[in-house]
CSV table of C-alpha atoms and ligand atoms in Angstrom, one decimal:
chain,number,residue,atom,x,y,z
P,565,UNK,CA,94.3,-12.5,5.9
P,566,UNK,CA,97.0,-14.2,8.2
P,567,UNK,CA,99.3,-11.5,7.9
P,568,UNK,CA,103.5,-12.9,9.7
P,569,UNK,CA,105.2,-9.1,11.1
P,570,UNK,CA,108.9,-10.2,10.6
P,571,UNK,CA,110.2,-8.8,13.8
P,572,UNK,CA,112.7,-9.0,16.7
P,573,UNK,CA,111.2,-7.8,19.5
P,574,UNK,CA,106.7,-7.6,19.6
P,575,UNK,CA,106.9,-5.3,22.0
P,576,UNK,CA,108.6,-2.5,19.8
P,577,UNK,CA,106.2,0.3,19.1
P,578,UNK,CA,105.8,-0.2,15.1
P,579,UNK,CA,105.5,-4.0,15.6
P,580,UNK,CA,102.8,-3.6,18.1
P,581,UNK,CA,100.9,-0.6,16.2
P,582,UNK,CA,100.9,-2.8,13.2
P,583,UNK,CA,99.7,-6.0,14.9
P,584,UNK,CA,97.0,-3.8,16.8
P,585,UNK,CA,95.9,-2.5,13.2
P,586,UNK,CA,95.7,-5.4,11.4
P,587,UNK,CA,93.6,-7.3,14.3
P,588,UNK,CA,91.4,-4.3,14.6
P,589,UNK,CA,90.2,-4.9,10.7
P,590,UNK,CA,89.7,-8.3,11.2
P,591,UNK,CA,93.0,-10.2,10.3
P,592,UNK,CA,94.7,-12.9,12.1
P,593,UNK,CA,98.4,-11.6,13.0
P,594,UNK,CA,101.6,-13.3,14.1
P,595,UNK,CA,104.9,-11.8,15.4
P,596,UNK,CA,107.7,-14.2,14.0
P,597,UNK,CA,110.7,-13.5,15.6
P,598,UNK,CA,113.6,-12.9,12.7
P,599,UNK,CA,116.1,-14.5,13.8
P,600,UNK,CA,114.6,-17.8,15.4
P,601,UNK,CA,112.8,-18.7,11.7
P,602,UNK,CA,114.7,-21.3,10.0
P,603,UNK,CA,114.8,-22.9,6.4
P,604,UNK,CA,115.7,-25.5,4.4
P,605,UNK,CA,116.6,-23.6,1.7
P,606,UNK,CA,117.0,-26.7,-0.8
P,607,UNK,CA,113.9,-28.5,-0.7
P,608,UNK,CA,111.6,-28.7,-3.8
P,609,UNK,CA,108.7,-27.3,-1.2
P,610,UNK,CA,110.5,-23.7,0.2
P,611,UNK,CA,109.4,-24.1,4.2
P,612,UNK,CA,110.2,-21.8,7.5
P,613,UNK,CA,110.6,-23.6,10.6
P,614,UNK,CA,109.7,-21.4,14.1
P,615,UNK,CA,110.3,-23.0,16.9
P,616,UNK,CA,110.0,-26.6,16.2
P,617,UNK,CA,106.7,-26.7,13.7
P,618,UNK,CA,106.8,-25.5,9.7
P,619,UNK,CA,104.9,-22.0,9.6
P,620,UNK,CA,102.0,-22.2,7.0
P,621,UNK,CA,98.9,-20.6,5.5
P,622,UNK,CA,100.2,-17.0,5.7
P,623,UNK,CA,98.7,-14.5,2.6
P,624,UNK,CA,101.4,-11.3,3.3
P,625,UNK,CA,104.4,-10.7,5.6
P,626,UNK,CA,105.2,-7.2,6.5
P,627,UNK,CA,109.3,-7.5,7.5
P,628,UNK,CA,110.4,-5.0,10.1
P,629,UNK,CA,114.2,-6.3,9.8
P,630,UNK,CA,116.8,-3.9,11.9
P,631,UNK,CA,119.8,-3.0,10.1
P,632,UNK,CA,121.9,-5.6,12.4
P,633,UNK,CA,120.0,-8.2,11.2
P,634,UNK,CA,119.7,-7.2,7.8
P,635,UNK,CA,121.3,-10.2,6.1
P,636,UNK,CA,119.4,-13.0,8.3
P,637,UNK,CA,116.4,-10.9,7.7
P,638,UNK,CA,116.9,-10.8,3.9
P,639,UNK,CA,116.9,-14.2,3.8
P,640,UNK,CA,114.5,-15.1,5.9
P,641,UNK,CA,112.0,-13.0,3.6
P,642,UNK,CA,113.3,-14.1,0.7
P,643,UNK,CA,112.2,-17.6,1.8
P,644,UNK,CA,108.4,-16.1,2.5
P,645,UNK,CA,108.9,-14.9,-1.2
P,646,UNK,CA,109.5,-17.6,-2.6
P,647,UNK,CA,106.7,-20.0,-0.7
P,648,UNK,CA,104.3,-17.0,-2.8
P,649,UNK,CA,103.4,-15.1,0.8
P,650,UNK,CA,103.1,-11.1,-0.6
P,651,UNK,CA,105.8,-9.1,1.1
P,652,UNK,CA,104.9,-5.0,1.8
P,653,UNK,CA,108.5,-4.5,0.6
P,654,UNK,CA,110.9,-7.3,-1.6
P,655,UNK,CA,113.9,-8.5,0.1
P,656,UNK,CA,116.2,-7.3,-3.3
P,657,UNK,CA,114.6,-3.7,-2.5
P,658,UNK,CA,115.0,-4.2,1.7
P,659,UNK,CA,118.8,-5.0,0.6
P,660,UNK,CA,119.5,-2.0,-1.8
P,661,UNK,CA,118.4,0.3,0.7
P,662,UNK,CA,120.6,-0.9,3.5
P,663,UNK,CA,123.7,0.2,1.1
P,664,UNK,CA,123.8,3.9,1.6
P,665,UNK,CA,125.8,4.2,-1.8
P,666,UNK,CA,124.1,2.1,-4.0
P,667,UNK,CA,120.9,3.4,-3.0
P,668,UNK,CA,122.1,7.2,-4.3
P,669,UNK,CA,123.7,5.7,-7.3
P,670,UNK,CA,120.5,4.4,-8.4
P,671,UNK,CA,118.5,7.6,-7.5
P,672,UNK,CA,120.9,9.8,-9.0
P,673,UNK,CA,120.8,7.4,-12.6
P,674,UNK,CA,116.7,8.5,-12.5
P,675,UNK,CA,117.7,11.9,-11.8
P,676,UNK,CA,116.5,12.9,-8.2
P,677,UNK,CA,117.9,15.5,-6.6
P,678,UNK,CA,120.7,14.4,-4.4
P,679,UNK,CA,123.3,16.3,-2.3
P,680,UNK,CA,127.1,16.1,-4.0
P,681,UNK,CA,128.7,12.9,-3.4
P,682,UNK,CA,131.8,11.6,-3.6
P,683,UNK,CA,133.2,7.9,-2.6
P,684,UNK,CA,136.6,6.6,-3.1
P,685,UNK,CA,139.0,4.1,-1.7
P,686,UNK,CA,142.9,5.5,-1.8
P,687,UNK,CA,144.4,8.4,1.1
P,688,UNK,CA,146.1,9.4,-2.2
P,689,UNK,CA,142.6,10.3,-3.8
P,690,UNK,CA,141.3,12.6,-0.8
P,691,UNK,CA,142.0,16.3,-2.3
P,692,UNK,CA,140.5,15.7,-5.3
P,693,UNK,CA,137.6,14.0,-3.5
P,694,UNK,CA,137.3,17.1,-1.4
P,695,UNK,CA,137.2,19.3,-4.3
P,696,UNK,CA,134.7,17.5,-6.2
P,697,UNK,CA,132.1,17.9,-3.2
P,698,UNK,CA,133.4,21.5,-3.6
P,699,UNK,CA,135.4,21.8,-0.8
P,700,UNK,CA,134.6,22.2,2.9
P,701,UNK,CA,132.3,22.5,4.9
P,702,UNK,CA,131.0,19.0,4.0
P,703,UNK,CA,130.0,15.4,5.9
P,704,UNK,CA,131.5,12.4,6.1
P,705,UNK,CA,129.3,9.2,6.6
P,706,UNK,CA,130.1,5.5,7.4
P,707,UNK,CA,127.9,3.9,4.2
P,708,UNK,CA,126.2,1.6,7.1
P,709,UNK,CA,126.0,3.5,9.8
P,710,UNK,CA,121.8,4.1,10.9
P,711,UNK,CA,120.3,6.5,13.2
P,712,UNK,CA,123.4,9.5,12.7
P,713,UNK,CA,126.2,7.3,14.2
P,714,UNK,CA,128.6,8.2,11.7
P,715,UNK,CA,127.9,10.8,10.3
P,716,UNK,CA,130.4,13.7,10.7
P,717,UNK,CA,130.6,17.2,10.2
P,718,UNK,CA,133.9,18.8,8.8
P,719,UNK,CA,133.8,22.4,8.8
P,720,UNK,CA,137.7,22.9,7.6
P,721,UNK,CA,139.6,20.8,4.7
P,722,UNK,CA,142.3,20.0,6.9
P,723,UNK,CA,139.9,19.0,9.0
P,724,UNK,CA,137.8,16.9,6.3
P,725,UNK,CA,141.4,15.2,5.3
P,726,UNK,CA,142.3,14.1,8.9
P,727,UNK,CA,138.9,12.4,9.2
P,728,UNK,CA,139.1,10.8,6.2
P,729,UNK,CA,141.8,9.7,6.3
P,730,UNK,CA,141.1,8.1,9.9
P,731,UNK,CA,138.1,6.3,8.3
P,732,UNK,CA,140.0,4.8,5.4
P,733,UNK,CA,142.8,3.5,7.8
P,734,UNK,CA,140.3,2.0,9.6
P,735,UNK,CA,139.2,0.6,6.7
P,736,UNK,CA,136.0,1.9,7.2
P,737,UNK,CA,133.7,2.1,3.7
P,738,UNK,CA,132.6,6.0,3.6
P,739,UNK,CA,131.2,8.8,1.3
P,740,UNK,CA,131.9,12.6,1.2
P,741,UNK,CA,129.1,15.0,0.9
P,742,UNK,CA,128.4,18.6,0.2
P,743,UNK,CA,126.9,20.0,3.3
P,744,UNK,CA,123.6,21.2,2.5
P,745,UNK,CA,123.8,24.2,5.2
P,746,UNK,CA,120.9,26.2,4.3
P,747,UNK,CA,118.2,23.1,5.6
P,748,UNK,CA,119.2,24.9,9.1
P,749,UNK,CA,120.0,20.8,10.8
P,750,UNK,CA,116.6,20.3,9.7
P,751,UNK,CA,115.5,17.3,7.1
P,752,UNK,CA,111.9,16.6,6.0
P,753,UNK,CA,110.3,12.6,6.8
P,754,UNK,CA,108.1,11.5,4.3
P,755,UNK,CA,106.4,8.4,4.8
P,756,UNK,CA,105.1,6.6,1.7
P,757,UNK,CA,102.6,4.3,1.0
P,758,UNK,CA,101.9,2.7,-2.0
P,759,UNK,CA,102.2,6.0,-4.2
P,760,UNK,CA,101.2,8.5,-1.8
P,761,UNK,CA,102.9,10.6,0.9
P,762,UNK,CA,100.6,9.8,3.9
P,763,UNK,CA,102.4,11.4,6.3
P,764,UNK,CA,105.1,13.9,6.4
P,765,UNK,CA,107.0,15.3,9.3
P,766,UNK,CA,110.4,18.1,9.3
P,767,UNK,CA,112.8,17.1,12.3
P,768,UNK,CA,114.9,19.7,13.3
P,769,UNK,CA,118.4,19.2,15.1
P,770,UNK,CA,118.7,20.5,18.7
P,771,UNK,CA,120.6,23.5,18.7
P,772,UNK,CA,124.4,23.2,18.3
P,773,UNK,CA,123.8,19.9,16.2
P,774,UNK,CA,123.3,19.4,12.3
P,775,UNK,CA,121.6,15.8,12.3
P,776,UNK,CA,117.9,15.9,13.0
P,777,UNK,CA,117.8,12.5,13.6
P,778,UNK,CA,115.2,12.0,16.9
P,779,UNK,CA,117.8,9.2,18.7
P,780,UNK,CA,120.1,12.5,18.9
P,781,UNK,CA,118.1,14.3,20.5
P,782,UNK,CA,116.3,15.9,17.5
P,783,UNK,CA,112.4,17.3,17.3
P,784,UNK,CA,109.3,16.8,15.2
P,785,UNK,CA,106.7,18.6,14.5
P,786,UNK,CA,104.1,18.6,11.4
P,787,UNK,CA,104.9,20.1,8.2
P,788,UNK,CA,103.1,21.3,5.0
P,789,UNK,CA,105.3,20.1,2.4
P,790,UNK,CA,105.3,20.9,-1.7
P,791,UNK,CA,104.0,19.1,-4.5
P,792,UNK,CA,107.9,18.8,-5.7
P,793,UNK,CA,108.8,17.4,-2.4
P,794,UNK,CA,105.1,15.0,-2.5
P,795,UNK,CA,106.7,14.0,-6.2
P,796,UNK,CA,110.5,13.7,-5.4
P,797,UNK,CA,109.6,11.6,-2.2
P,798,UNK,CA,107.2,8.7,-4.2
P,799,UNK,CA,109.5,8.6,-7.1
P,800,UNK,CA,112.4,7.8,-4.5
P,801,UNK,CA,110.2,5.2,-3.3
P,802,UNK,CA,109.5,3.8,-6.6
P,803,UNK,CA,113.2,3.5,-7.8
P,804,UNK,CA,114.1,1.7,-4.6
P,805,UNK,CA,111.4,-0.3,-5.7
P,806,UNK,CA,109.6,-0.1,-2.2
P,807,UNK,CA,106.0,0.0,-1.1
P,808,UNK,CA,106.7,1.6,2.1
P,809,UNK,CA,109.3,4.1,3.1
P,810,UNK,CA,110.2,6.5,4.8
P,811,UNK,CA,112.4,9.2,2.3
P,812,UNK,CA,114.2,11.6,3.9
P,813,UNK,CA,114.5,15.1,2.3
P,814,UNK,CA,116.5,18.5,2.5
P,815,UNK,CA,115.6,21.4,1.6
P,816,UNK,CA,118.2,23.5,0.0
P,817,UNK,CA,118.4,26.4,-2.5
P,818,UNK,CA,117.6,24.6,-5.4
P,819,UNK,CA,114.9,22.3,-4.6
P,820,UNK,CA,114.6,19.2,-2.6
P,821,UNK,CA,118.0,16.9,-2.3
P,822,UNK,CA,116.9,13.2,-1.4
P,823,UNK,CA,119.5,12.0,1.4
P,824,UNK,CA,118.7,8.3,2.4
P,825,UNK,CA,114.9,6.1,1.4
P,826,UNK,CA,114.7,4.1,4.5
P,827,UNK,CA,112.7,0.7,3.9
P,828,UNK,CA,111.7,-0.3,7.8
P,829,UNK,CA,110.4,3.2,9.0
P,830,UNK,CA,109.5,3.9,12.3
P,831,UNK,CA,105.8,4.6,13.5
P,832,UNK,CA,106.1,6.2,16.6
P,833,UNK,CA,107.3,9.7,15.7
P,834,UNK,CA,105.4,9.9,12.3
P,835,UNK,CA,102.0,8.6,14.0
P,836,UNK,CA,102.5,10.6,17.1
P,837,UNK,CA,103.8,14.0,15.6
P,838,UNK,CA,101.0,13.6,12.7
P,839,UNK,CA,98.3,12.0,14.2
P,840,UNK,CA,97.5,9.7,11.5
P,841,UNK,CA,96.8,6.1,11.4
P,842,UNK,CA,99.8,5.1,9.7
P,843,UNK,CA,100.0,1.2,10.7
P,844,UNK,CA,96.3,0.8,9.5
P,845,UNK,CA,97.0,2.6,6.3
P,846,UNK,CA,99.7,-0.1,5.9
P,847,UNK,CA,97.6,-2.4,6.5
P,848,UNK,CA,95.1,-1.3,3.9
P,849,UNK,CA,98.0,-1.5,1.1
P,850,UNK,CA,98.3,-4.8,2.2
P,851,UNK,CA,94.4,-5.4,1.7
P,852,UNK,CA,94.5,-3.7,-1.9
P,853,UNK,CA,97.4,-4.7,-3.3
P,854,UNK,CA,98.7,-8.6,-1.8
P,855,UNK,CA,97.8,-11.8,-2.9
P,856,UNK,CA,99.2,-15.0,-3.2
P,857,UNK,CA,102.3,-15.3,-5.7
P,858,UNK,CA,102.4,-11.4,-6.5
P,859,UNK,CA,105.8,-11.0,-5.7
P,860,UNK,CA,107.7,-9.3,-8.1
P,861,UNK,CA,111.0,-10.5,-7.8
P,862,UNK,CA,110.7,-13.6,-5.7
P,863,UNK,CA,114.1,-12.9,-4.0
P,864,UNK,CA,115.6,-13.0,-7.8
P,865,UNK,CA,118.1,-10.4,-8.7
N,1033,ADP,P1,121.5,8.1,9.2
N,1033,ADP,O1,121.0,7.1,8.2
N,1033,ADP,O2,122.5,7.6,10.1
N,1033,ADP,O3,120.3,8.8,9.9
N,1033,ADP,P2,121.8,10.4,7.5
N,1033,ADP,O4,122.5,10.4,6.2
N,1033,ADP,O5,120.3,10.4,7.4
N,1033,ADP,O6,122.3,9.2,8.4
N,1033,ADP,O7,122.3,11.7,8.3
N,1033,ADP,C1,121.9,12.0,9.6
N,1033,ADP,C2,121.4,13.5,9.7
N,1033,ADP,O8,122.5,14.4,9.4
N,1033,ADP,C3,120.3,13.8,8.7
N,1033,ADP,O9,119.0,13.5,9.2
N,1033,ADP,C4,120.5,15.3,8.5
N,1033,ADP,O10,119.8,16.1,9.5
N,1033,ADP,C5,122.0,15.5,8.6
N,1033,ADP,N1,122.7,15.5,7.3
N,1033,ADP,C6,123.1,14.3,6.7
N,1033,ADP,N2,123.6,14.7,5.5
N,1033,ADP,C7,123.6,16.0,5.4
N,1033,ADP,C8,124.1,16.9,4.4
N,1033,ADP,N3,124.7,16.5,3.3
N,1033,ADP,N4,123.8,18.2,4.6
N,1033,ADP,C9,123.2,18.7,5.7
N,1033,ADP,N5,122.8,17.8,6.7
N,1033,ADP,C10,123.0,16.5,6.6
């Protein structure tokens, strides 16, 4: 296959382990730069320019679009789509996921377990909001904020109403949370594929911090996780209507609570904290499932 890996920089760890893979079984790969791929979006014949010369003949694309980017990025895939190249995930799921709120609304209308969660827009509204994540402690997050930038912990109400407050005057789109404190600043990575869990890793927050997230300074390490977790983390998958992702889970008292499905997952801590081959076994979806004009959605919807 001529596979096009939809990505800003080749020299990023995922974009290289994927390129890497999909040479070492045999297919011809091509790093295309996101934001230097250009369209005529109105012609009869849907075409990407790259640097100067129309870019043809590809079979799948595999987008690794940053959540800067994820508008140009949308559209650039959406244009692959609709030329019939097979994307690993659809540019309508890429863009759900990248909305932290819309992406819980439409796990919590399939029922998956998800922490409390409150959103509203008026200073006048924030008590009640408060009480209806039952009080503090709880966490505040920007709803596009990536990588725990963001994300705040309020340990008092008074606290929690200051903060909010702070956010909405800056008019800052957020969501209130219950804080799930018995996960212990730990949260489970499960990497999907297709409808399996390849890969699964726990990252714990360095002491005196509550997000495990790795950029803060969190750890991995591997992790035996439960069929309900295996179960919770591919449904979440499939209601985001993604082939890959990476669904992050906490563990509280009454089963695992679903808190973001994240639809351009990094390799290097999952392959190097698991040891598995995940880009290959990305790769292999793409073998099994892609083909010419098997897109779903075409960018529709
Ligand atoms: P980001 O997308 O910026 O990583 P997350 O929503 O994943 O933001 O939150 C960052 C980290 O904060 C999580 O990995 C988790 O460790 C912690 N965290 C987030 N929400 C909660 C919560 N409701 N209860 C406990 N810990 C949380």
């Amino acid at each position: 296959m001529k596979i096009a890996v939809l990505s800003r920089n080749p020299r990023l760890y995922s974009t290289r382990r994927l390129v890497e893979a999909g040479q070492l079984r045999g297919h011809e790969m091509v790093v295309v730069d996101t934001l230097r791929a250009y369209m005529n979006i109105a012609s009869h014949k849907p075409q990407i320019h790259y640097r100067g010369k129309p870019l043809e003949g590809f079979d799948a694309v595999i987008p690794r679009i940053g959540a800067s980017v994820t508008f140009y990025g949308c559209a650039v895939l959406r244009q692959f789509e609709m030329m019939g190249v097979f994307p690993l995930n659809e540019s309508v799921a890429i863009a759900r996921s990248r909305d932290k709120l819309r992406s819980l609304q439409l796990l919590s209308r399939r029922g998956i377990g998800l922490p409390v969660t409150g959103f509203a827009h008026s200073p006048d509204d924030i008590p009640d909001l408060i009480a209806m994540v039952n009080g503090a402690p709880l966490v505040i997050k920007v709803l596009e904020g990536t990588q725990g930038i963001g994300v705040v912990l309020c340990e008092t109400e008074k606290a929690a109403e200051s903060v909010i407050e702070a956010f909405m005057g800056l008019k800052q789109n957020i969501m209130v949370q219950e804080y799930i404190k018995e996960a212990g600043g730990a949260d489970i990575r499960c990497f999907v594929v297709g409808d399996k869990v390849i890969a699964a890793m726990k990252r714990q927050a360095k002491p005196g911090e509550f997000r495990s997230n790795l950029h803060r300074g969190g750890s991995a390490s591997l992790i035996k996780i439960t069929p309900e977790e295996r179960m919770t983390a591919i449904r979440a998958a499939k209601v985001m209507g993604l082939s890959v992702a990476g669904v992050d889970i906490l563990r509280s008292n009454h089963g695992p609570l679903v808190m973001e499905v994240n639809s351009s997952p990094g390799l290097e801590g999952i392959e190097t904290t698991t040891s598995q081959d995940v880009a290959s076994l990305v790769i292999q979806y793409l073998e099994k499932n892609g083909g010419p004009h098997l897109t779903r959605t075409k960018g529709k919807g």
